[in-house]
mmCIF file of C-alpha atoms in Angstrom:
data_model
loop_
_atom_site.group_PDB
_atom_site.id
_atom_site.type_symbol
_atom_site.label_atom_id
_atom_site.label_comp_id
_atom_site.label_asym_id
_atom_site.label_seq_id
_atom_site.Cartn_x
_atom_site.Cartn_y
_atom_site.Cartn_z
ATOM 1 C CA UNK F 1 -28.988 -31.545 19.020
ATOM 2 C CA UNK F 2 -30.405 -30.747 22.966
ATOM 3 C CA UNK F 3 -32.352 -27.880 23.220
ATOM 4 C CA UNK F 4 -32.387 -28.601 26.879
ATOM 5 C CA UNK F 5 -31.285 -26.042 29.273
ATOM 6 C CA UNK F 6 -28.611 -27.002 30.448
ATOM 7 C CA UNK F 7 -27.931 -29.136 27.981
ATOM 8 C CA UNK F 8 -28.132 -32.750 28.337
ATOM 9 C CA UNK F 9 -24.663 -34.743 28.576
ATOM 10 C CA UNK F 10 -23.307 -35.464 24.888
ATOM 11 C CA UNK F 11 -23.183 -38.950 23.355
ATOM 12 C CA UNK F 12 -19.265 -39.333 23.839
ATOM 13 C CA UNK F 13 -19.552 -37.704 27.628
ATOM 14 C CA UNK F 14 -19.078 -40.359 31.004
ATOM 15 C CA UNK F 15 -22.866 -39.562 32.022
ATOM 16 C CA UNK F 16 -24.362 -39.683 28.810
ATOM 17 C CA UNK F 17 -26.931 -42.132 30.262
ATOM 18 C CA UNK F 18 -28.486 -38.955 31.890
ATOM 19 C CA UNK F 19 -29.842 -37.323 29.232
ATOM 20 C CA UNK F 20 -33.283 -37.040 28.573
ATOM 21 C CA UNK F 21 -35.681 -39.237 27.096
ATOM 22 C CA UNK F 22 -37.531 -38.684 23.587
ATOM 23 C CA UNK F 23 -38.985 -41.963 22.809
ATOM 24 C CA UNK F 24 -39.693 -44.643 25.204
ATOM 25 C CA UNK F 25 -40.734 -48.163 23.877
ATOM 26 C CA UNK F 26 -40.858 -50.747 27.279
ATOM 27 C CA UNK F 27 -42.239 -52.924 25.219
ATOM 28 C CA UNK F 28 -39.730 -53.237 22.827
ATOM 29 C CA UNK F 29 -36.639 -53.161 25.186
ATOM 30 C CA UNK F 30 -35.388 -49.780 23.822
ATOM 31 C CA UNK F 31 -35.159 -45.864 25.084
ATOM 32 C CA UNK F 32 -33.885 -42.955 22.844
ATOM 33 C CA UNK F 33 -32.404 -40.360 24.619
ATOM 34 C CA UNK F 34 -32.237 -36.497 23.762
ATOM 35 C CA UNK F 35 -28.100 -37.220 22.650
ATOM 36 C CA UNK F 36 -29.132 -39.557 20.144
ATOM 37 C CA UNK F 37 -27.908 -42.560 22.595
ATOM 38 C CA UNK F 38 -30.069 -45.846 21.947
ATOM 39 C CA UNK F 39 -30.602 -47.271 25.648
ATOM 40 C CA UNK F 40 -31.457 -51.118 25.637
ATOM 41 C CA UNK F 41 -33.024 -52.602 28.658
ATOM 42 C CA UNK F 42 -30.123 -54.997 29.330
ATOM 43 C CA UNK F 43 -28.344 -51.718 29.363
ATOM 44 C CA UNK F 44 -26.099 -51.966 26.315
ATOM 45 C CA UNK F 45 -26.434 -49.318 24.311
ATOM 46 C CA UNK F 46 -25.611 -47.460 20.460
ATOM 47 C CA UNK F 47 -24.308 -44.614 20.069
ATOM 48 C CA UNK F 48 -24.842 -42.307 17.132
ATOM 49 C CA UNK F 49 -21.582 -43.388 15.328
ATOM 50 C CA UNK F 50 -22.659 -46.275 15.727
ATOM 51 C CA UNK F 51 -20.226 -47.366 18.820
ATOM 52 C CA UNK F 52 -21.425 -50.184 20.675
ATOM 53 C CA UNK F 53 -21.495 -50.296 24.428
ATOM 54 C CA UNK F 54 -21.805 -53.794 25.729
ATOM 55 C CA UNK F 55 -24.461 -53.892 28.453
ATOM 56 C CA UNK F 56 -23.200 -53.185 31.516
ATOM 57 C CA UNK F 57 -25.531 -54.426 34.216
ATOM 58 C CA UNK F 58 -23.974 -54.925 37.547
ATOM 59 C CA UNK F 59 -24.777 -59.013 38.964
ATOM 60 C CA UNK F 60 -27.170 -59.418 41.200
ATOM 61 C CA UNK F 61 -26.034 -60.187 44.781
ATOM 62 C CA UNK F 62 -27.114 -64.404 44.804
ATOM 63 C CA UNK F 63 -25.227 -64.589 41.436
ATOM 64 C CA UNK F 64 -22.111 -63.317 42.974
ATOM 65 C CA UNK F 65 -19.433 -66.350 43.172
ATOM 66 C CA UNK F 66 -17.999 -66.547 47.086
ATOM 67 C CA UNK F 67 -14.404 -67.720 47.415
ATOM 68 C CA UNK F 68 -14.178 -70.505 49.050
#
């Protein structure tokens, strides 16, 4: 599929998120990548088997619980 030199990361690789972009739609909340990886903008993601990666977004610092 990537023509890319070197090639971009496959769909089923660790670092697939590194892969190029081919169509970019901000507005829409969706990135397709040169692997054939669907990035989300809540960063879940599809995968061209269909897989589905549940967003993985780390928490943002104040939403962190403290022990107490």
């Amino acid at each position: 599929m990537c023509q890319h030199q070197p090639p971009c990361p496959t769909a089923d690789s660790a670092d697939r998120e590194a892969a190029r972009l081919t169509a970019h739609h901000p507005e829409q909340g969706w990135s397709l990548l040169c692997n054939g990886v669907l990035l989300f903008e809540d960063t879940g993601e599809l995968l061209p088997d269909g897989q589905i990666i549940a967003p993985h977004r780390p928490l943002a610092a104040d939403r962190v619980m403290k022990a107490a």
